[in-house]
Short mmCIF file of C-alpha atoms in Angstrom, two decimals:
data_model
loop_
_atom_site.label_atom_id
_atom_site.label_comp_id
_atom_site.label_asym_id
_atom_site.label_seq_id
_atom_site.Cartn_x
_atom_site.Cartn_y
_atom_site.Cartn_z
CA MET A 1 -37.08 -142.10 -87.81
CA ILE A 2 -36.54 -140.84 -84.80
CA VAL A 3 -32.72 -140.52 -84.62
CA GLY A 4 -31.38 -140.38 -80.81
CA GLU A 5 -27.59 -140.11 -79.69
CA ARG A 6 -25.74 -142.17 -77.41
CA LYS A 7 -24.83 -140.49 -74.01
CA PRO A 8 -22.32 -139.52 -72.47
CA PHE A 9 -20.73 -142.45 -71.40
CA ASP A 10 -19.58 -140.33 -67.94
CA GLU A 11 -23.61 -139.75 -67.88
CA ILE A 12 -25.02 -143.34 -68.00
CA LYS A 13 -22.66 -144.35 -65.47
CA GLU A 14 -22.84 -142.16 -63.08
CA SER A 15 -26.69 -143.15 -63.54
CA VAL A 16 -26.37 -146.95 -63.11
CA GLN A 17 -23.88 -146.68 -59.91
CA GLY A 18 -25.34 -148.72 -57.25
CA TYR A 19 -26.74 -151.56 -59.26
CA GLU A 20 -26.08 -154.81 -59.65
CA LYS A 21 -27.88 -155.97 -62.05
CA LEU A 22 -28.30 -153.75 -65.33
CA LEU A 23 -30.30 -155.26 -68.25
CA ILE A 24 -29.49 -152.75 -70.88
CA VAL A 25 -32.53 -152.90 -73.83
CA GLY A 26 -31.94 -152.15 -77.00
CA CYS A 27 -35.04 -150.74 -79.49
CA GLY A 28 -34.55 -152.66 -83.13
CA THR A 29 -36.02 -150.19 -84.97
CA CYS A 30 -35.38 -146.13 -85.79
CA VAL A 31 -32.96 -145.81 -83.20
CA SER A 32 -31.16 -148.99 -84.52
CA VAL A 33 -30.84 -147.33 -88.07
CA CYS A 34 -29.49 -143.90 -86.73
CA MET A 35 -26.74 -146.68 -84.76
CA ALA A 36 -27.51 -144.96 -81.58
CA GLY A 37 -29.02 -147.41 -79.53
CA GLY A 38 -29.65 -150.77 -81.58
CA GLU A 39 -28.47 -153.93 -81.00
CA LYS A 40 -25.14 -153.65 -81.89
CA GLU A 41 -25.09 -150.18 -79.40
CA VAL A 42 -26.38 -152.60 -76.18
CA GLU A 43 -23.56 -154.52 -77.05
CA LEU A 44 -20.53 -151.78 -77.41
CA LEU A 45 -22.58 -150.19 -74.16
CA ALA A 46 -21.79 -153.12 -71.33
CA SER A 47 -18.83 -154.13 -73.46
CA GLN A 48 -17.55 -150.21 -71.82
CA LEU A 49 -19.32 -150.52 -68.95
CA ARG A 50 -17.70 -154.36 -68.29
CA MET A 51 -14.75 -152.93 -68.82
CA THR A 52 -14.99 -149.87 -66.34
CA ASN A 53 -16.51 -151.76 -63.54
CA LYS A 54 -14.14 -154.46 -63.50
CA LEU A 55 -11.19 -151.20 -63.97
CA GLU A 56 -12.81 -149.71 -60.75
CA GLY A 57 -13.45 -152.96 -58.41
CA ARG A 58 -17.48 -153.45 -59.30
CA ASP A 59 -19.89 -156.82 -59.46
CA VAL A 60 -22.03 -155.89 -61.53
CA GLU A 61 -24.06 -158.53 -63.68
CA ILE A 62 -25.06 -156.86 -67.16
CA GLY A 63 -27.70 -158.38 -69.19
CA GLU A 64 -28.12 -157.59 -73.27
CA VAL A 65 -31.33 -157.38 -74.81
CA THR A 66 -32.42 -156.00 -78.35
CA LEU A 67 -36.49 -155.57 -79.27
CA GLN A 68 -37.95 -155.20 -82.03
CA ARG A 69 -39.62 -151.95 -80.88
CA GLN A 70 -39.43 -150.44 -77.22
CA CYS A 71 -42.80 -148.22 -78.30
CA ASP A 72 -45.39 -151.56 -78.62
CA ARG A 73 -46.93 -153.43 -75.49
CA GLU A 74 -46.79 -156.58 -77.99
CA TYR A 75 -42.82 -156.89 -78.27
CA ILE A 76 -42.40 -155.51 -74.46
CA GLU A 77 -43.79 -157.92 -73.07
CA PRO A 78 -42.49 -161.61 -73.21
CA ILE A 79 -39.45 -159.28 -72.02
CA VAL A 80 -41.01 -158.22 -68.58
CA GLU A 81 -40.70 -161.68 -66.82
CA MET A 82 -36.86 -161.98 -67.33
CA ALA A 83 -36.38 -158.00 -66.93
CA ARG A 84 -37.35 -158.82 -62.97
CA ASN A 85 -34.87 -160.50 -62.48
CA TYR A 86 -32.86 -157.33 -62.73
CA ASP A 87 -33.22 -154.51 -60.16
CA ALA A 88 -33.04 -151.88 -63.20
CA VAL A 89 -33.53 -151.69 -66.70
CA LEU A 90 -30.96 -149.37 -69.02
CA SER A 91 -33.01 -148.16 -72.38
CA MET A 92 -31.24 -147.44 -75.44
CA ALA A 93 -34.83 -146.63 -76.61
CA CYS A 94 -36.21 -143.34 -78.14
CA GLY A 95 -37.92 -140.96 -75.55
CA ALA A 96 -41.22 -142.78 -75.99
CA GLY A 97 -39.95 -145.91 -76.23
CA VAL A 98 -38.33 -146.16 -72.96
CA GLN A 99 -41.52 -144.47 -70.88
CA LEU A 100 -43.58 -147.34 -72.48
CA MET A 101 -40.33 -149.79 -71.53
CA ALA A 102 -41.09 -147.48 -67.80
CA ASP A 103 -44.51 -147.98 -67.53
CA MET A 104 -44.66 -152.02 -67.45
CA LEU A 105 -42.42 -152.47 -65.52
CA GLU A 106 -43.10 -150.20 -62.97
CA PRO A 107 -42.02 -150.05 -60.62
CA MET A 108 -38.92 -150.74 -61.42
CA SER A 109 -36.60 -148.19 -62.25
CA VAL A 110 -35.72 -147.21 -66.29
CA ILE A 111 -32.71 -145.08 -67.09
CA PRO A 112 -32.23 -143.68 -70.13
CA GLY A 113 -29.35 -144.24 -72.43
CA LEU A 114 -30.41 -141.75 -74.99
CA ASP A 115 -30.87 -138.41 -76.04
CA THR A 116 -33.63 -138.07 -78.64
CA ARG A 117 -32.60 -135.64 -80.93
CA PHE A 118 -35.48 -135.16 -83.88
CA ILE A 119 -37.52 -136.56 -86.52
CA GLY A 120 -35.67 -136.84 -89.51
CA ILE A 121 -33.65 -138.61 -92.57
CA ALA A 122 -30.14 -140.46 -93.21
CA GLU A 123 -28.70 -137.32 -95.34
CA GLU A 124 -25.60 -139.51 -95.70
CA GLU A 125 -23.83 -142.26 -93.88
CA GLY A 126 -23.90 -141.19 -90.15
CA ILE A 127 -24.66 -137.96 -90.51
CA TRP A 128 -29.28 -137.33 -90.33
CA ALA A 129 -30.42 -134.60 -90.75
CA GLU A 130 -34.13 -132.86 -88.90
CA ARG A 131 -36.93 -132.46 -91.51
CA CYS A 132 -39.99 -132.62 -89.11
CA ARG A 133 -41.27 -131.29 -86.51
CA ALA A 134 -44.78 -132.88 -86.07
CA CYS A 135 -46.34 -129.88 -86.27
CA GLY A 136 -49.24 -131.54 -86.48
CA LYS A 137 -51.05 -129.30 -89.68
CA CYS A 138 -48.42 -130.54 -92.62
CA VAL A 139 -47.76 -127.41 -94.49
CA LEU A 140 -44.96 -129.67 -96.80
CA GLY A 141 -47.67 -128.87 -100.45
CA GLU A 142 -46.58 -124.94 -99.93
CA TYR A 143 -43.36 -124.80 -99.64
CA ALA A 144 -41.77 -127.62 -102.69
CA GLY A 145 -41.76 -130.14 -99.99
CA ILE A 146 -39.35 -128.97 -97.85
CA CYS A 147 -40.32 -127.93 -94.24
CA PRO A 148 -39.91 -124.39 -92.88
CA ILE A 149 -40.83 -124.69 -89.70
CA ALA A 150 -38.37 -128.16 -89.32
CA ARG A 151 -35.75 -126.09 -91.39
CA CYS A 152 -35.56 -122.95 -90.30
CA PRO A 153 -34.79 -121.79 -86.75
CA LYS A 154 -36.73 -118.89 -86.79
CA SER A 155 -39.78 -122.36 -88.63
CA ILE A 156 -40.30 -118.07 -90.46
CA LEU A 157 -42.71 -118.98 -92.70
CA ASN A 158 -43.09 -115.82 -94.50
CA GLY A 159 -38.88 -115.91 -95.74
CA PRO A 160 -35.91 -115.88 -95.69
CA CYS A 161 -34.66 -113.63 -93.94
CA GLY A 162 -32.34 -110.62 -93.81
CA GLY A 163 -30.21 -113.46 -92.69
CA SER A 164 -29.54 -115.75 -96.16
CA GLN A 165 -26.73 -115.40 -97.41
CA GLY A 166 -25.32 -117.50 -100.47
CA GLY A 167 -27.95 -120.51 -99.83
CA ARG A 168 -26.37 -120.30 -96.04
CA CYS A 169 -28.06 -119.58 -92.84
CA GLU A 170 -26.35 -117.32 -90.67
CA THR A 171 -26.55 -119.70 -87.68
CA ASP A 172 -24.58 -121.68 -88.94
CA PRO A 173 -22.23 -122.19 -92.29
CA ASN A 174 -22.51 -125.65 -92.66
CA ARG A 175 -27.12 -125.02 -92.10
CA ASP A 176 -28.89 -124.68 -95.39
CA CYS A 177 -31.18 -121.84 -95.70
CA ALA A 178 -34.86 -123.34 -95.92
CA TRP A 179 -35.76 -120.28 -97.24
CA ALA A 180 -33.62 -120.35 -100.65
CA LEU A 181 -33.84 -124.25 -100.91
CA ILE A 182 -37.38 -123.87 -101.17
CA TYR A 183 -37.60 -120.54 -103.69
CA ASP A 184 -34.91 -123.01 -106.02
CA ARG A 185 -37.19 -125.55 -105.89
CA LEU A 186 -40.75 -122.78 -106.81
CA ASN A 187 -38.68 -121.26 -109.43
CA LYS A 188 -37.69 -124.35 -110.63
CA GLN A 189 -41.35 -125.40 -110.49
CA GLY A 190 -42.67 -122.28 -111.79
CA LYS A 191 -44.43 -122.29 -108.96
CA LEU A 192 -43.09 -118.24 -106.98
CA ASP A 193 -46.60 -116.69 -106.25
CA SER A 194 -47.40 -119.43 -103.09
CA ILE A 195 -44.62 -118.08 -101.82
CA CYS A 196 -45.91 -114.58 -103.14
CA ARG A 197 -48.68 -114.27 -101.17
CA ILE A 198 -48.84 -113.65 -97.67
CA ALA A 199 -48.61 -117.05 -95.40
CA PRO A 200 -50.75 -116.26 -92.09
CA PRO A 201 -49.97 -117.27 -87.94
CA LYS A 202 -49.64 -121.05 -87.50
CA ASP A 203 -52.35 -122.73 -85.83
CA PHE A 204 -50.62 -124.06 -82.98
CA SER A 205 -53.30 -126.23 -81.15
CA THR A 206 -52.86 -129.13 -83.48
CA GLN A 207 -49.13 -129.04 -81.71
CA ASP A 208 -50.76 -129.18 -77.81
CA HIS A 209 -48.82 -132.34 -75.86
CA PRO A 210 -49.71 -134.56 -74.94
CA ALA A 211 -50.95 -135.30 -78.23
CA ARG A 212 -53.21 -138.66 -78.84
CA GLN A 213 -54.91 -139.93 -81.60
CA VAL A 214 -57.44 -142.38 -81.64
CA ASN A 215 -58.79 -143.61 -85.31
CA GLU A 216 -62.17 -143.94 -84.35
CA ASP A 217 -63.18 -147.31 -88.13
CA TYR A 218 -60.15 -149.00 -86.21
CA LEU A 219 -61.93 -149.13 -83.11
CA LYS A 220 -65.11 -149.96 -84.59
CA ALA A 221 -64.36 -152.73 -86.73
CA GLU A 222 -63.08 -153.71 -83.79
CA PRO A 223 -65.10 -158.06 -83.06
CA GLU A 224 -66.99 -157.13 -80.09
CA GLU A 225 -66.55 -158.84 -77.20
CA THR A 226 -68.85 -161.57 -76.30
CA PRO A 227 -71.23 -161.49 -73.72
CA VAL A 228 -70.73 -163.79 -70.51
CA GLN A 229 -72.37 -166.17 -70.66
CA MET B 1 -52.83 -89.97 -90.60
CA LYS B 2 -53.02 -93.38 -89.67
CA SER B 3 -51.36 -92.71 -86.83
CA LYS B 4 -50.99 -90.01 -84.44
CA SER B 5 -46.76 -90.89 -85.23
CA ASN B 6 -44.65 -87.08 -85.52
CA LEU B 7 -42.22 -89.80 -88.42
CA GLU B 8 -46.24 -90.13 -90.83
CA LYS B 9 -46.68 -86.73 -90.90
CA VAL B 10 -42.89 -85.20 -92.10
CA LEU B 11 -43.32 -88.31 -94.25
CA GLU B 12 -47.04 -87.41 -94.88
CA SER B 13 -45.38 -83.56 -96.28
CA GLY B 14 -43.05 -85.03 -98.31
CA HIS B 15 -40.14 -83.64 -95.80
CA PHE B 16 -37.10 -86.13 -96.43
CA ALA B 17 -37.15 -88.03 -93.47
CA VAL B 18 -34.69 -88.82 -90.95
CA THR B 19 -34.24 -91.53 -88.53
CA GLY B 20 -32.18 -92.28 -85.17
CA GLU B 21 -31.67 -95.70 -82.84
CA LEU B 22 -31.42 -95.91 -79.63
CA GLY B 23 -29.21 -98.69 -77.94
CA PRO B 24 -30.91 -99.25 -73.81
CA PRO B 25 -28.47 -100.39 -71.81
CA ALA B 26 -27.91 -103.32 -70.12
CA CYS B 27 -27.92 -102.37 -66.99
CA VAL B 28 -31.15 -100.67 -64.63
CA ASP B 29 -29.75 -97.27 -65.25
CA PRO B 30 -31.67 -93.66 -67.02
CA GLU B 31 -29.32 -91.92 -67.26
CA VAL B 32 -27.30 -94.17 -70.06
CA ILE B 33 -30.53 -93.13 -71.53
CA ARG B 34 -30.87 -89.46 -71.10
CA ARG B 35 -27.25 -88.18 -72.03
CA LYS B 36 -27.86 -91.05 -75.62
CA ALA B 37 -31.49 -88.63 -76.22
CA LYS B 38 -29.42 -85.32 -76.09
CA TYR B 39 -27.14 -85.99 -78.73
CA LEU B 40 -30.08 -87.12 -80.75
CA LYS B 41 -33.31 -84.43 -79.64
CA GLY B 42 -33.63 -82.07 -82.75
CA ASN B 43 -31.32 -84.36 -85.53
CA VAL B 44 -34.42 -87.18 -86.00
CA ASP B 45 -37.92 -87.37 -86.59
CA ALA B 46 -37.89 -90.22 -84.85
CA VAL B 47 -35.56 -92.22 -82.60
CA ASN B 48 -35.73 -96.18 -82.77
CA VAL B 49 -34.67 -98.51 -79.20
CA THR B 50 -33.30 -101.67 -80.45
CA ASP B 51 -35.09 -105.22 -78.63
CA GLY B 52 -32.43 -106.54 -77.53
CA GLN B 53 -30.58 -106.89 -80.07
CA THR B 54 -28.13 -110.20 -81.01
CA ALA B 55 -30.58 -111.75 -78.69
CA VAL B 56 -28.47 -110.03 -75.65
CA VAL B 57 -30.26 -108.73 -72.12
CA ARG B 58 -30.73 -105.30 -71.95
CA MET B 59 -33.46 -102.96 -70.75
CA ALA B 60 -37.38 -102.99 -72.82
CA SER B 61 -37.19 -101.65 -75.71
CA TRP B 62 -40.83 -99.76 -74.40
CA ALA B 63 -39.33 -98.66 -71.41
CA ALA B 64 -36.93 -96.95 -72.92
CA CYS B 65 -38.48 -95.66 -75.46
CA LEU B 66 -40.80 -94.37 -72.05
CA LEU B 67 -37.57 -92.64 -70.58
CA ALA B 68 -35.89 -91.36 -74.43
CA LYS B 69 -39.79 -89.84 -74.60
CA ALA B 70 -39.77 -88.15 -71.39
CA GLU B 71 -36.91 -85.95 -73.08
CA GLY B 72 -39.12 -85.17 -75.79
CA LEU B 73 -37.48 -87.52 -78.74
CA GLU B 74 -40.67 -88.86 -80.30
CA MET B 75 -40.10 -93.41 -80.64
CA THR B 76 -40.29 -95.74 -82.30
CA VAL B 77 -39.92 -99.36 -80.66
CA GLN B 78 -39.07 -102.54 -81.87
CA MET B 79 -41.23 -105.51 -81.65
CA THR B 80 -39.16 -109.33 -81.92
CA CYS B 81 -41.00 -112.40 -82.68
CA ARG B 82 -38.14 -114.00 -80.96
CA ASP B 83 -38.98 -113.33 -77.28
CA ARG B 84 -42.71 -112.97 -77.16
CA ASN B 85 -46.33 -115.23 -78.76
CA ARG B 86 -48.86 -113.85 -80.44
CA ILE B 87 -50.27 -112.98 -76.81
CA ALA B 88 -47.63 -111.27 -75.73
CA LEU B 89 -46.85 -109.40 -78.66
CA GLN B 90 -50.11 -108.06 -78.95
CA MET B 91 -51.00 -107.20 -74.80
CA ASP B 92 -46.91 -104.67 -75.75
CA ILE B 93 -49.39 -103.11 -78.60
CA LEU B 94 -51.79 -102.33 -76.48
CA GLY B 95 -49.68 -101.36 -73.76
CA VAL B 96 -46.84 -98.97 -76.07
CA ALA B 97 -49.77 -97.52 -77.56
CA ALA B 98 -51.58 -96.30 -74.28
CA LEU B 99 -48.04 -94.86 -73.08
CA GLY B 100 -47.86 -92.83 -76.10
CA ILE B 101 -45.32 -94.39 -78.51
CA ASN B 102 -46.33 -94.02 -82.25
CA ASN B 103 -44.27 -96.13 -84.01
CA ILE B 104 -43.45 -99.92 -83.93
CA LEU B 105 -40.61 -101.63 -86.13
CA CYS B 106 -41.56 -105.60 -86.43
CA LEU B 107 -39.36 -107.45 -87.02
CA THR B 108 -38.84 -111.55 -86.16
CA GLY B 109 -35.09 -111.48 -84.63
CA ASP B 110 -31.82 -112.17 -83.93
CA HIS B 111 -31.53 -115.70 -83.18
CA GLN B 112 -31.03 -116.67 -79.83
CA MET B 113 -27.57 -118.76 -80.54
CA PHE B 114 -26.93 -114.86 -81.09
CA GLY B 115 -26.16 -113.31 -77.99
CA ASN B 116 -26.06 -114.09 -74.00
CA HIS B 117 -28.37 -116.86 -73.79
CA PRO B 118 -28.27 -119.72 -76.69
CA MET B 119 -29.55 -121.87 -73.90
CA ALA B 120 -33.12 -120.03 -74.77
CA LYS B 121 -36.33 -121.37 -75.81
CA GLY B 122 -36.66 -119.04 -79.02
CA VAL B 123 -40.94 -118.43 -79.28
CA TYR B 124 -41.29 -117.24 -83.22
CA ASP B 125 -44.98 -118.01 -82.90
CA LEU B 126 -45.12 -115.33 -85.58
CA ASP B 127 -42.78 -114.13 -88.57
CA SER B 128 -42.29 -110.25 -89.40
CA ILE B 129 -44.52 -110.61 -91.22
CA GLN B 130 -47.43 -112.29 -89.62
CA LEU B 131 -46.40 -109.69 -87.18
CA ILE B 132 -46.79 -106.15 -89.87
CA LYS B 133 -50.19 -107.84 -90.57
CA MET B 134 -51.34 -108.08 -86.19
CA VAL B 135 -50.77 -104.69 -85.64
CA LYS B 136 -52.33 -103.67 -89.08
CA ASP B 137 -55.50 -105.22 -88.37
CA MET B 138 -55.59 -103.79 -84.65
CA ARG B 139 -55.20 -100.41 -86.01
CA ASP B 140 -56.86 -100.64 -88.87
CA GLU B 141 -59.73 -103.84 -88.07
CA ARG B 142 -60.04 -103.02 -83.65
CA LYS B 143 -59.19 -107.07 -84.36
CA PHE B 144 -57.68 -109.02 -82.58
CA GLN B 145 -55.05 -111.43 -84.01
CA CYS B 146 -57.57 -114.25 -82.96
CA GLY B 147 -60.96 -111.97 -84.31
CA ASP B 148 -61.44 -110.98 -81.16
CA GLU B 149 -62.77 -106.67 -81.45
CA MET B 150 -61.62 -104.65 -79.11
CA GLU B 151 -62.93 -101.01 -78.50
CA VAL B 152 -59.32 -98.47 -78.99
CA GLU B 153 -56.84 -99.53 -81.16
CA PRO B 154 -54.29 -98.22 -81.14
CA ARG B 155 -52.98 -95.70 -83.43
CA LEU B 156 -50.17 -96.80 -84.80
CA PHE B 157 -47.25 -95.99 -86.74
CA ILE B 158 -45.92 -99.37 -88.12
CA GLY B 159 -42.61 -99.99 -89.26
CA ALA B 160 -40.55 -103.19 -90.79
CA ALA B 161 -37.18 -103.75 -92.61
CA ALA B 162 -35.60 -105.00 -95.59
CA ASN B 163 -32.05 -106.38 -96.63
CA PRO B 164 -31.66 -105.55 -99.91
CA PHE B 165 -27.81 -106.81 -99.21
CA ALA B 166 -29.30 -110.93 -98.49
CA ASP B 167 -29.48 -113.68 -100.74
CA PRO B 168 -31.37 -114.69 -103.48
CA PHE B 169 -31.17 -111.42 -103.84
CA GLU B 170 -34.19 -111.32 -107.28
CA PHE B 171 -36.74 -112.38 -104.79
CA ARG B 172 -36.42 -109.35 -102.21
CA VAL B 173 -38.05 -107.01 -103.35
CA PHE B 174 -40.51 -109.86 -103.65
CA ARG B 175 -41.18 -110.50 -99.94
CA LEU B 176 -40.64 -106.40 -99.51
CA ALA B 177 -43.61 -107.18 -101.67
CA ASN B 178 -45.28 -109.32 -98.63
CA LYS B 179 -44.24 -106.47 -96.13
CA VAL B 180 -46.90 -103.89 -97.20
CA ALA B 181 -49.41 -106.16 -98.33
CA ALA B 182 -49.39 -107.40 -94.99
CA GLY B 183 -49.38 -102.83 -93.58
CA ALA B 184 -46.53 -101.29 -93.05
CA ASP B 185 -46.14 -98.16 -93.89
CA PHE B 186 -42.85 -97.41 -93.45
CA ILE B 187 -39.07 -98.85 -94.31
CA GLN B 188 -36.17 -98.96 -92.48
CA THR B 189 -33.03 -100.75 -95.09
CA GLN B 190 -30.51 -102.57 -93.59
CA ILE B 191 -27.05 -100.42 -93.41
CA ILE B 192 -26.39 -99.31 -97.08
CA PHE B 193 -21.96 -99.72 -97.52
CA ASN B 194 -22.55 -101.40 -100.72
CA VAL B 195 -25.10 -98.04 -103.02
CA ASP B 196 -24.81 -99.19 -106.57
CA LYS B 197 -26.48 -102.91 -105.54
CA PHE B 198 -28.93 -100.54 -102.64
CA ALA B 199 -29.68 -98.37 -106.87
CA ARG B 200 -30.37 -102.03 -107.75
CA TRP B 201 -33.35 -102.57 -105.51
CA MET B 202 -34.60 -99.50 -105.25
CA ASP B 203 -34.97 -99.89 -109.46
CA ALA B 204 -37.06 -103.49 -108.33
CA VAL B 205 -39.03 -101.32 -106.11
CA ARG B 206 -40.44 -98.91 -108.80
CA GLU B 207 -40.68 -101.74 -111.61
CA LYS B 208 -43.31 -102.86 -109.10
CA GLY B 209 -44.18 -99.58 -107.66
CA LEU B 210 -43.44 -99.91 -104.29
CA HIS B 211 -41.70 -96.56 -103.46
CA GLU B 212 -45.39 -95.39 -103.48
CA LYS B 213 -46.94 -97.64 -101.47
CA VAL B 214 -45.22 -98.04 -98.56
CA GLN B 215 -41.86 -94.93 -97.07
CA ILE B 216 -37.97 -96.23 -97.73
CA LEU B 217 -35.68 -95.02 -94.85
CA ALA B 218 -32.36 -96.38 -96.25
CA GLY B 219 -29.83 -97.54 -93.39
CA VAL B 220 -26.43 -95.93 -92.70
CA ALA B 221 -23.98 -95.90 -89.99
CA PRO B 222 -20.73 -94.26 -89.63
CA ILE B 223 -17.52 -96.51 -89.21
CA LYS B 224 -15.14 -95.96 -86.32
CA SER B 225 -11.96 -97.88 -87.25
CA VAL B 226 -10.74 -99.74 -90.20
CA GLY B 227 -11.64 -103.01 -87.14
CA ALA B 228 -15.10 -102.27 -86.53
CA ALA B 229 -15.93 -101.85 -90.99
CA ARG B 230 -13.41 -106.16 -91.37
CA TYR B 231 -16.12 -107.25 -88.15
CA MET B 232 -19.21 -105.58 -90.51
CA GLN B 233 -18.08 -107.26 -93.69
CA ASN B 234 -16.62 -110.72 -92.29
CA LYS B 235 -19.06 -110.82 -89.49
CA VAL B 236 -21.93 -109.67 -89.69
CA PRO B 237 -24.52 -111.43 -91.37
CA GLY B 238 -26.71 -110.04 -94.20
CA MET B 239 -24.42 -106.76 -94.76
CA GLU B 240 -21.68 -105.80 -97.62
CA VAL B 241 -19.08 -104.05 -97.26
CA PRO B 242 -17.55 -102.98 -99.99
CA GLU B 243 -13.10 -102.86 -99.82
CA THR B 244 -12.78 -99.70 -101.36
CA ILE B 245 -14.66 -98.67 -98.19
CA ILE B 246 -12.03 -99.69 -95.55
CA GLU B 247 -9.44 -98.99 -98.54
CA ARG B 248 -11.13 -94.94 -97.70
CA LEU B 249 -9.86 -95.70 -94.41
CA LYS B 250 -7.11 -97.20 -94.11
CA GLY B 251 -6.27 -93.66 -97.23
CA VAL B 252 -6.21 -91.35 -93.60
CA PRO B 253 -4.08 -91.12 -90.48
CA LYS B 254 -4.75 -93.19 -87.45
CA GLU B 255 -6.56 -90.41 -85.75
CA GLU B 256 -8.91 -89.18 -88.41
CA VAL B 257 -10.00 -92.42 -89.47
CA SER B 258 -13.42 -92.08 -86.75
CA LYS B 259 -13.82 -88.03 -88.87
CA GLU B 260 -14.26 -90.13 -92.47
CA GLY B 261 -15.83 -93.36 -91.06
CA ILE B 262 -18.33 -90.17 -90.51
CA LYS B 263 -17.74 -87.90 -94.48
CA ILE B 264 -18.25 -91.62 -95.42
CA CYS B 265 -21.25 -91.41 -94.59
CA VAL B 266 -22.23 -88.97 -95.15
CA ASP B 267 -21.03 -89.26 -98.49
CA ILE B 268 -23.27 -92.47 -98.21
CA ILE B 269 -26.40 -89.96 -97.75
CA ARG B 270 -26.28 -87.59 -99.81
CA GLN B 271 -25.73 -90.68 -102.84
CA VAL B 272 -28.76 -92.18 -101.52
CA ARG B 273 -31.01 -88.95 -101.27
CA GLU B 274 -30.26 -89.08 -105.10
CA ILE B 275 -31.87 -92.22 -105.72
CA LYS B 276 -36.06 -91.17 -106.68
CA GLY B 277 -38.20 -93.70 -104.34
CA VAL B 278 -35.86 -93.07 -101.03
CA ALA B 279 -37.63 -90.90 -98.87
CA GLY B 280 -35.37 -90.64 -95.75
CA ILE B 281 -32.33 -92.26 -93.94
CA HIS B 282 -32.70 -94.53 -90.54
CA LEU B 283 -28.78 -93.33 -89.31
CA MET B 284 -27.75 -96.13 -86.92
CA ALA B 285 -24.87 -94.43 -84.75
CA ILE B 286 -25.76 -97.18 -82.14
CA GLY B 287 -22.45 -96.71 -79.68
CA TRP B 288 -21.53 -93.54 -81.47
CA GLU B 289 -24.69 -91.12 -80.28
CA GLU B 290 -22.32 -88.18 -80.54
CA ALA B 291 -21.79 -88.82 -83.85
CA VAL B 292 -25.21 -88.07 -85.08
CA HIS B 293 -25.92 -84.40 -84.81
CA GLU B 294 -22.35 -83.94 -87.48
CA ILE B 295 -23.66 -85.71 -89.92
CA VAL B 296 -26.75 -85.29 -90.34
CA GLU B 297 -25.87 -80.88 -90.36
CA SER B 298 -23.01 -82.23 -92.69
CA ALA B 299 -25.75 -83.95 -94.65
CA GLY B 300 -27.65 -80.86 -94.72
CA LEU B 301 -30.48 -82.48 -93.52
CA LEU B 302 -31.00 -79.85 -89.63
CA PRO B 303 -33.34 -77.93 -89.00
CA ARG B 304 -35.78 -81.06 -89.14
CA PRO B 305 -39.06 -80.16 -89.77
CA GLN B 306 -41.84 -78.95 -87.59
CA VAL B 307 -45.48 -80.10 -88.91
CA SER B 308 -48.41 -80.49 -87.43
#
């Protein structure tokens, strides 16, 4: 999932200053699962803002809605009319969702309520960890299912570096050395050979951005438009 | 000869090599380099200049190399992948070779979080092993990393680092083998205080026959104080300082501690010299360049050979 973190309250408060009607829009997918921008978090933020506004003598109307996804037009469409009744939208989606909202609501101001962090997994309750950097050319098959690009701070493809100590990374005593994990698992698999060779420089052109993906088969399968009679 | 390097000549002719290290200043003052160069001249066969060690901004390694070279030293430029992508690395490689710097130490680099600009973007387009291979292909195949050919190749003697004290210990020698296969001509190790562990690492190195394919220079350094020893023991990742070293420093009167630090360094040099497959030492007296002459002389490594 895409893991996000709610922006600090003061930063949000500052960014919505001056709007008299504010709509907070949650996103029901990734950021809901990581407890940053789902229905509950929208409710919490709305109450916080209402309370602060009351204390500081501001009259602001705050609306709340949570969509299933903000990265897909069909989920945004039903609220476009309603959203236009507000002065601004505070989107609690990841950066992709915020942008699609801003496109569809143009020229309205759409403000981000989260900082988008990474593609990751739920490590344990309340803890998420990065696993993928969307490099565009997956190498997990060579590294026993442990990504050195995402999980080594220097993205070393020929590791481990000299800072691997007791299975931990020199950059953070709480961080596993990805290469210690790779070594251990390949060892268990009897496949250490796969790191006893030189991994060539990675082709980073697969990471060019803005990236775009087209599914030709899907486009071809779409029914052709009926010709105008 | 693969390169135009004096260090290569010294090693190839079978002499026990001595390399030194010079930390460039975090300012423009060229006198800092000239002063340090004086302490190194005549005592070592080549001098490394660090490339933003611990990710702190300092004068560029190639520039400091050029200043020290003008003082009559043979230089080794250190080059890290932290701040440059493969385009910038290759441009710098062409540049240093054209300037008459004949040795290069290929490193991934200390992570930017350790330095004075932790907010900087790390590059890491290549890692050290890929950098070694790239320099080798430039030199021996006259090819850029993309495969394009060049007319005049950089005749560099290629170095790499190895840390016998990092984990997983069993894999360290395999990684060294990867560095050798990539094209490393010489290796400079992490500073050795735990000679027993280094000797065990060398056993594994010889078992794989790597000492016959690459020149291994054992990293050594003098310790100036008990505090410095403790710092290295606890705060520097991948460095092992045994308690016996600290006890030795503590066992002498305060005013004798730095002298004892030099003695320990000389003792370690004598011990590593006895280990089969060790081709020389890399003496890292960063911030204590004045001690270099005494250490090298006491270790019986003077005068340095003149090989033509």
